Coordinates of C-alpha atoms in Angstrom, one line a residue:
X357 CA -21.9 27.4 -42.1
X358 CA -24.8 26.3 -40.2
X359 CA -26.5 22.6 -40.6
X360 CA -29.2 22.7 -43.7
X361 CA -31.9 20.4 -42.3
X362 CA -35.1 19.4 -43.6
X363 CA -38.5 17.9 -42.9
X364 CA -40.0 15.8 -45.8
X365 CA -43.5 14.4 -44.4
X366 CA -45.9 12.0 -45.5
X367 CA -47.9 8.8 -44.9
X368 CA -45.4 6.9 -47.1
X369 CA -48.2 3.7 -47.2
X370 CA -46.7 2.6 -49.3
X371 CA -43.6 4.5 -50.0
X372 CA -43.6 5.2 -53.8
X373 CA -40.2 5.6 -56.2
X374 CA -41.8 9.4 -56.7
X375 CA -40.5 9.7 -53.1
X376 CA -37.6 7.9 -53.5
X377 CA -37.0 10.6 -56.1
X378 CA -37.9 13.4 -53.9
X379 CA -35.6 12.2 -50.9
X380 CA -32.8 11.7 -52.9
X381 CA -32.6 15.1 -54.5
X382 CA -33.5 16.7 -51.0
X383 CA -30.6 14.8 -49.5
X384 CA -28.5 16.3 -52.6
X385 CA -29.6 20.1 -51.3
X386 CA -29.5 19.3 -47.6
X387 CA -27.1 17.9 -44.7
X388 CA -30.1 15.9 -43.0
X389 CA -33.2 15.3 -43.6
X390 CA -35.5 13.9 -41.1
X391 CA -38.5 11.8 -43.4
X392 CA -41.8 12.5 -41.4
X393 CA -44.3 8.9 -41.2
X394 CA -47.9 10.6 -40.4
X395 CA -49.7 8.9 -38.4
X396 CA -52.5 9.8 -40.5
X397 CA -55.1 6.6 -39.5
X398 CA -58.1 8.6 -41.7
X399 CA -56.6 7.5 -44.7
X400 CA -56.9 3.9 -43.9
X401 CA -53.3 3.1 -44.3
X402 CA -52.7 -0.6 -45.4
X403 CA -49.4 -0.5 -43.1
X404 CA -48.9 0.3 -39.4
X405 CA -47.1 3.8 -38.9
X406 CA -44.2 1.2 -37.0
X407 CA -43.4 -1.0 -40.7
X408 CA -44.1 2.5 -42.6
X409 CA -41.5 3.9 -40.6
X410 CA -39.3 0.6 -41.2
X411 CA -39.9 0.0 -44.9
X412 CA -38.5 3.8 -45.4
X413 CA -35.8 3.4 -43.2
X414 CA -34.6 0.4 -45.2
X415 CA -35.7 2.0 -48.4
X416 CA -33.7 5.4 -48.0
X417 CA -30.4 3.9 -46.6
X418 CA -28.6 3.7 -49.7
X419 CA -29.7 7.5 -50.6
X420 CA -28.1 8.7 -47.3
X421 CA -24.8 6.2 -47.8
X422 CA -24.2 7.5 -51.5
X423 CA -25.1 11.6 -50.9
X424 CA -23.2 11.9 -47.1
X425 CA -26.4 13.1 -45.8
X426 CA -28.2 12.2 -42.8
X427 CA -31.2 10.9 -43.2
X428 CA -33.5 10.3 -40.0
X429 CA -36.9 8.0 -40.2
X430 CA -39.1 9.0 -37.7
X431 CA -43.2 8.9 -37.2
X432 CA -45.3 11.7 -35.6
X433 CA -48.4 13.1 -35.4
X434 CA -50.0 16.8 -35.0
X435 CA -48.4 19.6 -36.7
X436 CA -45.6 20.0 -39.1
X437 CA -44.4 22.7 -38.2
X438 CA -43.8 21.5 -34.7
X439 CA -41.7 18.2 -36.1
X440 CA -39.9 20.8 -37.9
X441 CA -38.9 22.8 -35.1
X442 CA -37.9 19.0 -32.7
X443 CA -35.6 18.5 -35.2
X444 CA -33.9 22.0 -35.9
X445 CA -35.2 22.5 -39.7
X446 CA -35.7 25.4 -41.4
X447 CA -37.2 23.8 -44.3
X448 CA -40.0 21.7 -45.3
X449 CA -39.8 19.9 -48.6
X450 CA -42.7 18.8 -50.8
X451 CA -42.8 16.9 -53.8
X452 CA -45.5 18.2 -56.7
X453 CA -46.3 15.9 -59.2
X454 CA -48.8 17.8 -61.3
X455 CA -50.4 20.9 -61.7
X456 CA -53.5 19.5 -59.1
X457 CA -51.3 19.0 -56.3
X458 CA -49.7 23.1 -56.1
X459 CA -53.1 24.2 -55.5
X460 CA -53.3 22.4 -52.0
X461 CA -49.7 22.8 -51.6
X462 CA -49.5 26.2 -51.7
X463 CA -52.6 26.9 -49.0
X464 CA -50.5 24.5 -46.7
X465 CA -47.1 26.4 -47.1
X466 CA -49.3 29.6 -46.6
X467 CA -50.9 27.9 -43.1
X468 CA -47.5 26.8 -42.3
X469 CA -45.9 29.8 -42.8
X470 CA -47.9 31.7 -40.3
X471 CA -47.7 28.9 -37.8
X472 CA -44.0 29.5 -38.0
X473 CA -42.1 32.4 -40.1
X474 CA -38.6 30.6 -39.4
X475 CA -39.3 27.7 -41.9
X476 CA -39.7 27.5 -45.5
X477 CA -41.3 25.8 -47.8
X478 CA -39.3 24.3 -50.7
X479 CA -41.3 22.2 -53.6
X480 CA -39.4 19.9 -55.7
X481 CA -40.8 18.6 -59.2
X482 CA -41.3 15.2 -59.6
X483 CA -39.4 13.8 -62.0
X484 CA -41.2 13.2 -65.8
X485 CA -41.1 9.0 -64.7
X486 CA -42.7 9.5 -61.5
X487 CA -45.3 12.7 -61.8
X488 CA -48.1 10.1 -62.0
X489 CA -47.4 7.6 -59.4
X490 CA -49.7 8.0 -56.1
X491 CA -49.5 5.8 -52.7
X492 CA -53.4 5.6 -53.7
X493 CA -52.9 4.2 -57.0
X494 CA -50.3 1.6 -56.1
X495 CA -53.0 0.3 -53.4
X496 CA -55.7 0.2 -55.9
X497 CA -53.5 -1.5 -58.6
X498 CA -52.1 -3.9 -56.4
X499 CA -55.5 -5.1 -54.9
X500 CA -57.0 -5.5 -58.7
X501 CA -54.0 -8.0 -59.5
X502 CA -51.8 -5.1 -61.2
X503 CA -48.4 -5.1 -61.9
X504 CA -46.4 -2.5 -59.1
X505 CA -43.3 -3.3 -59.5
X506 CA -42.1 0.1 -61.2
X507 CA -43.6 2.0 -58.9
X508 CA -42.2 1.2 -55.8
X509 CA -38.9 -0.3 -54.4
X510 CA -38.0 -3.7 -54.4
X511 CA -39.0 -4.2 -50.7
X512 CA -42.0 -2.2 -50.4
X513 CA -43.1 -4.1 -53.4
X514 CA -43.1 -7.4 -51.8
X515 CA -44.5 -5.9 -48.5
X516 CA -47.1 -4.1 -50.3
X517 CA -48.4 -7.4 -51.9
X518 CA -48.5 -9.6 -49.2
X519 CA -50.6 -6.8 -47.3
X520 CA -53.1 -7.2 -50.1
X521 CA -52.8 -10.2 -51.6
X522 CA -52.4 -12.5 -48.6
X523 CA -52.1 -16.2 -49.5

Protein backbone atom coordinates (compact mmCIF):
# COMPACT_ATOMS: atom_id res chain seq x y z
CA UNK A 1 0.00 0.00 0.00
CA UNK A 2 1.37 3.26 -0.94
CA UNK A 3 2.60 5.98 1.83
CA UNK A 4 -0.60 8.28 2.99
CA UNK A 5 1.08 11.69 3.33
CA UNK A 6 -0.19 14.87 4.16
CA UNK A 7 0.34 18.68 4.20
CA UNK A 8 -1.24 20.55 7.27
CA UNK A 9 -0.22 24.36 6.71
CA UNK A 10 -0.47 27.35 8.66
CA UNK A 11 1.32 30.30 10.40
CA UNK A 12 1.21 28.46 13.69
CA UNK A 13 2.20 32.12 15.57
CA UNK A 14 1.57 30.86 17.99
CA UNK A 15 0.75 27.29 17.66
CA UNK A 16 -2.66 26.76 19.40
CA UNK A 17 -3.93 23.21 21.30
CA UNK A 18 -6.80 23.44 18.33
CA UNK A 19 -3.78 22.48 16.20
CA UNK A 20 -2.41 20.20 18.45
CA UNK A 21 -5.75 18.60 18.07
CA UNK A 22 -5.78 18.73 14.42
CA UNK A 23 -2.12 17.19 14.04
CA UNK A 24 -2.78 14.56 16.26
CA UNK A 25 -5.86 13.07 14.59
CA UNK A 26 -4.19 13.67 11.09
CA UNK A 27 -1.17 11.71 12.22
CA UNK A 28 -3.92 8.98 13.45
CA UNK A 29 -5.34 8.90 9.50
CA UNK A 30 -1.85 9.32 7.90
CA UNK A 31 1.81 7.75 7.72
CA UNK A 32 3.53 11.38 7.58
CA UNK A 33 2.50 14.50 7.76
CA UNK A 34 4.68 17.34 6.86
CA UNK A 35 3.29 20.63 9.16
CA UNK A 36 3.61 23.63 6.77
CA UNK A 37 5.14 27.16 8.77
CA UNK A 38 3.82 30.09 6.24
CA UNK A 39 5.93 32.48 6.00
CA UNK A 40 3.05 34.68 5.87
CA UNK A 41 4.95 38.25 7.22
CA UNK A 42 1.38 40.24 6.37
CA UNK A 43 -0.06 39.02 9.34
CA UNK A 44 2.52 40.51 11.57
CA UNK A 45 3.57 37.31 13.15
CA UNK A 46 4.87 37.89 16.80
CA UNK A 47 7.52 35.00 16.06
CA UNK A 48 10.07 34.45 13.32
CA UNK A 49 9.08 31.65 10.72
CA UNK A 50 12.68 29.93 12.22
CA UNK A 51 11.23 29.68 16.28
CA UNK A 52 7.53 28.94 14.62
CA UNK A 53 9.09 26.23 12.95
CA UNK A 54 10.93 25.25 16.26
CA UNK A 55 8.17 25.71 18.84
CA UNK A 56 6.07 23.12 16.53
CA UNK A 57 8.77 20.89 16.07
CA UNK A 58 9.13 20.59 19.85
CA UNK A 59 5.41 20.76 20.31
CA UNK A 60 4.34 17.83 17.93
CA UNK A 61 7.18 15.32 18.97
CA UNK A 62 5.29 13.42 21.38
CA UNK A 63 2.19 13.16 18.80
CA UNK A 64 4.53 11.52 16.17
CA UNK A 65 6.42 9.20 19.11
CA UNK A 66 2.92 7.97 20.42
CA UNK A 67 0.90 7.48 16.79
CA UNK A 68 4.24 5.92 14.62
CA UNK A 69 3.72 8.64 12.24
CA UNK A 70 6.13 10.86 10.73
CA UNK A 71 5.80 14.06 11.36
CA UNK A 72 8.08 16.72 9.37
CA UNK A 73 8.30 20.58 10.54
CA UNK A 74 9.18 22.53 7.71
CA UNK A 75 8.64 26.45 6.64
CA UNK A 76 7.74 27.69 3.11
CA UNK A 77 6.32 30.16 1.16
CA UNK A 78 4.19 30.45 -2.24
CA UNK A 79 1.73 27.94 -2.97
CA UNK A 80 0.31 25.00 -1.22
CA UNK A 81 -0.14 23.02 -3.64
CA UNK A 82 3.45 23.07 -4.66
CA UNK A 83 4.75 22.06 -0.86
CA UNK A 84 2.27 19.41 -1.37
CA UNK A 85 3.69 18.05 -4.43
CA UNK A 86 7.90 18.52 -2.69
CA UNK A 87 6.84 16.31 -0.24
CA UNK A 88 4.85 13.52 -2.16
CA UNK A 89 1.20 14.27 -0.52
CA UNK A 90 -1.92 13.63 -1.90
CA UNK A 91 -3.70 15.36 0.79
CA UNK A 92 -4.05 18.63 2.36
CA UNK A 93 -5.70 18.73 5.83
CA UNK A 94 -7.56 21.73 7.30
CA UNK A 95 -8.91 22.22 10.65
CA UNK A 96 -12.65 24.06 10.77
CA UNK A 97 -13.55 25.34 13.91
CA UNK A 98 -16.87 26.94 13.10
CA UNK A 99 -19.33 27.45 10.60
CA UNK A 100 -17.34 31.01 9.51
CA UNK A 101 -14.28 29.30 8.68
CA UNK A 102 -15.93 26.51 5.73
CA UNK A 103 -16.87 29.33 3.81
CA UNK A 104 -13.25 30.36 3.02
CA UNK A 105 -12.17 26.93 3.22
CA UNK A 106 -14.09 25.65 0.76
CA UNK A 107 -13.16 28.45 -2.11
CA UNK A 108 -9.51 27.48 -1.20
CA UNK A 109 -9.89 23.61 -1.68
CA UNK A 110 -11.83 24.69 -4.89
CA UNK A 111 -8.56 27.04 -6.09
CA UNK A 112 -6.44 24.22 -4.94
CA UNK A 113 -8.11 21.75 -6.59
CA UNK A 114 -7.62 23.19 -10.03
CA UNK A 115 -4.08 24.09 -9.35
CA UNK A 116 -3.65 20.42 -8.89
CA UNK A 117 -6.39 17.48 -9.41
CA UNK A 118 -3.99 14.90 -7.67
CA UNK A 119 -4.50 16.32 -4.09
CA UNK A 120 -7.36 16.43 -1.85
CA UNK A 121 -8.65 18.32 0.50
CA UNK A 122 -9.61 16.72 3.78
CA UNK A 123 -11.28 19.03 6.75
CA UNK A 124 -11.16 17.86 10.16
CA UNK A 125 -13.61 19.34 12.93
CA UNK A 126 -12.12 20.90 15.74
CA UNK A 127 -12.88 19.30 18.67
CA UNK A 128 -15.96 20.92 20.99
CA UNK A 129 -12.78 22.31 23.65
CA UNK A 130 -10.92 23.95 20.90
CA UNK A 131 -13.62 25.33 18.16
CA UNK A 132 -13.01 28.72 19.64
CA UNK A 133 -9.39 29.17 20.14
CA UNK A 134 -7.57 31.41 17.33
CA UNK A 135 -3.64 32.19 17.07
CA UNK A 136 -5.30 35.93 16.92
CA UNK A 137 -7.05 35.57 20.09
CA UNK A 138 -4.26 34.08 22.11
CA UNK A 139 -2.09 37.27 20.88
CA UNK A 140 -4.74 39.66 21.88
CA UNK A 141 -5.32 37.97 25.33
CA UNK A 142 -1.88 37.51 26.12
CA UNK A 143 -0.90 41.24 25.44
CA UNK A 144 -4.12 42.49 27.64
CA UNK A 145 -2.59 40.44 30.74
CA UNK A 146 -4.99 37.31 29.99
CA UNK A 147 -4.63 34.01 31.13
CA UNK A 148 -3.35 31.53 27.88
CA UNK A 149 -2.41 28.85 29.45
CA UNK A 150 -5.37 26.47 28.11
CA UNK A 151 -4.96 27.44 24.94
CA UNK A 152 -1.67 26.63 24.03
CA UNK A 153 1.08 24.14 25.01
CA UNK A 154 3.20 24.38 27.79
CA UNK A 155 6.20 25.79 25.76
CA UNK A 156 4.49 27.97 23.34
CA UNK A 157 2.87 29.39 26.39
CA UNK A 158 5.97 30.58 27.98
CA UNK A 159 7.42 31.68 24.57
CA UNK A 160 4.32 33.43 23.67
CA UNK A 161 4.53 35.60 26.90
CA UNK A 162 7.86 36.59 26.91
CA UNK A 163 7.28 37.79 23.22
CA UNK A 164 4.70 40.03 24.61
CA UNK A 165 5.15 40.64 27.88
CA UNK A 166 8.94 41.29 27.90
CA UNK A 167 10.31 42.14 31.37
Amino acid sequence: MPERIGVYPGTFDPVTNGHIDVIQRAARLLDRLVIGVAMNAGKGPIFPIEERVELVRAETDSIAAATGATIEVVPFEGLLVTLAREHGAGMIVRGLRAVSDFDYEVQMAGMNRRLDPGVETVFLMASETNQFISSRFVKEIARLGGDISSFVPQLTHERTLARVRPT
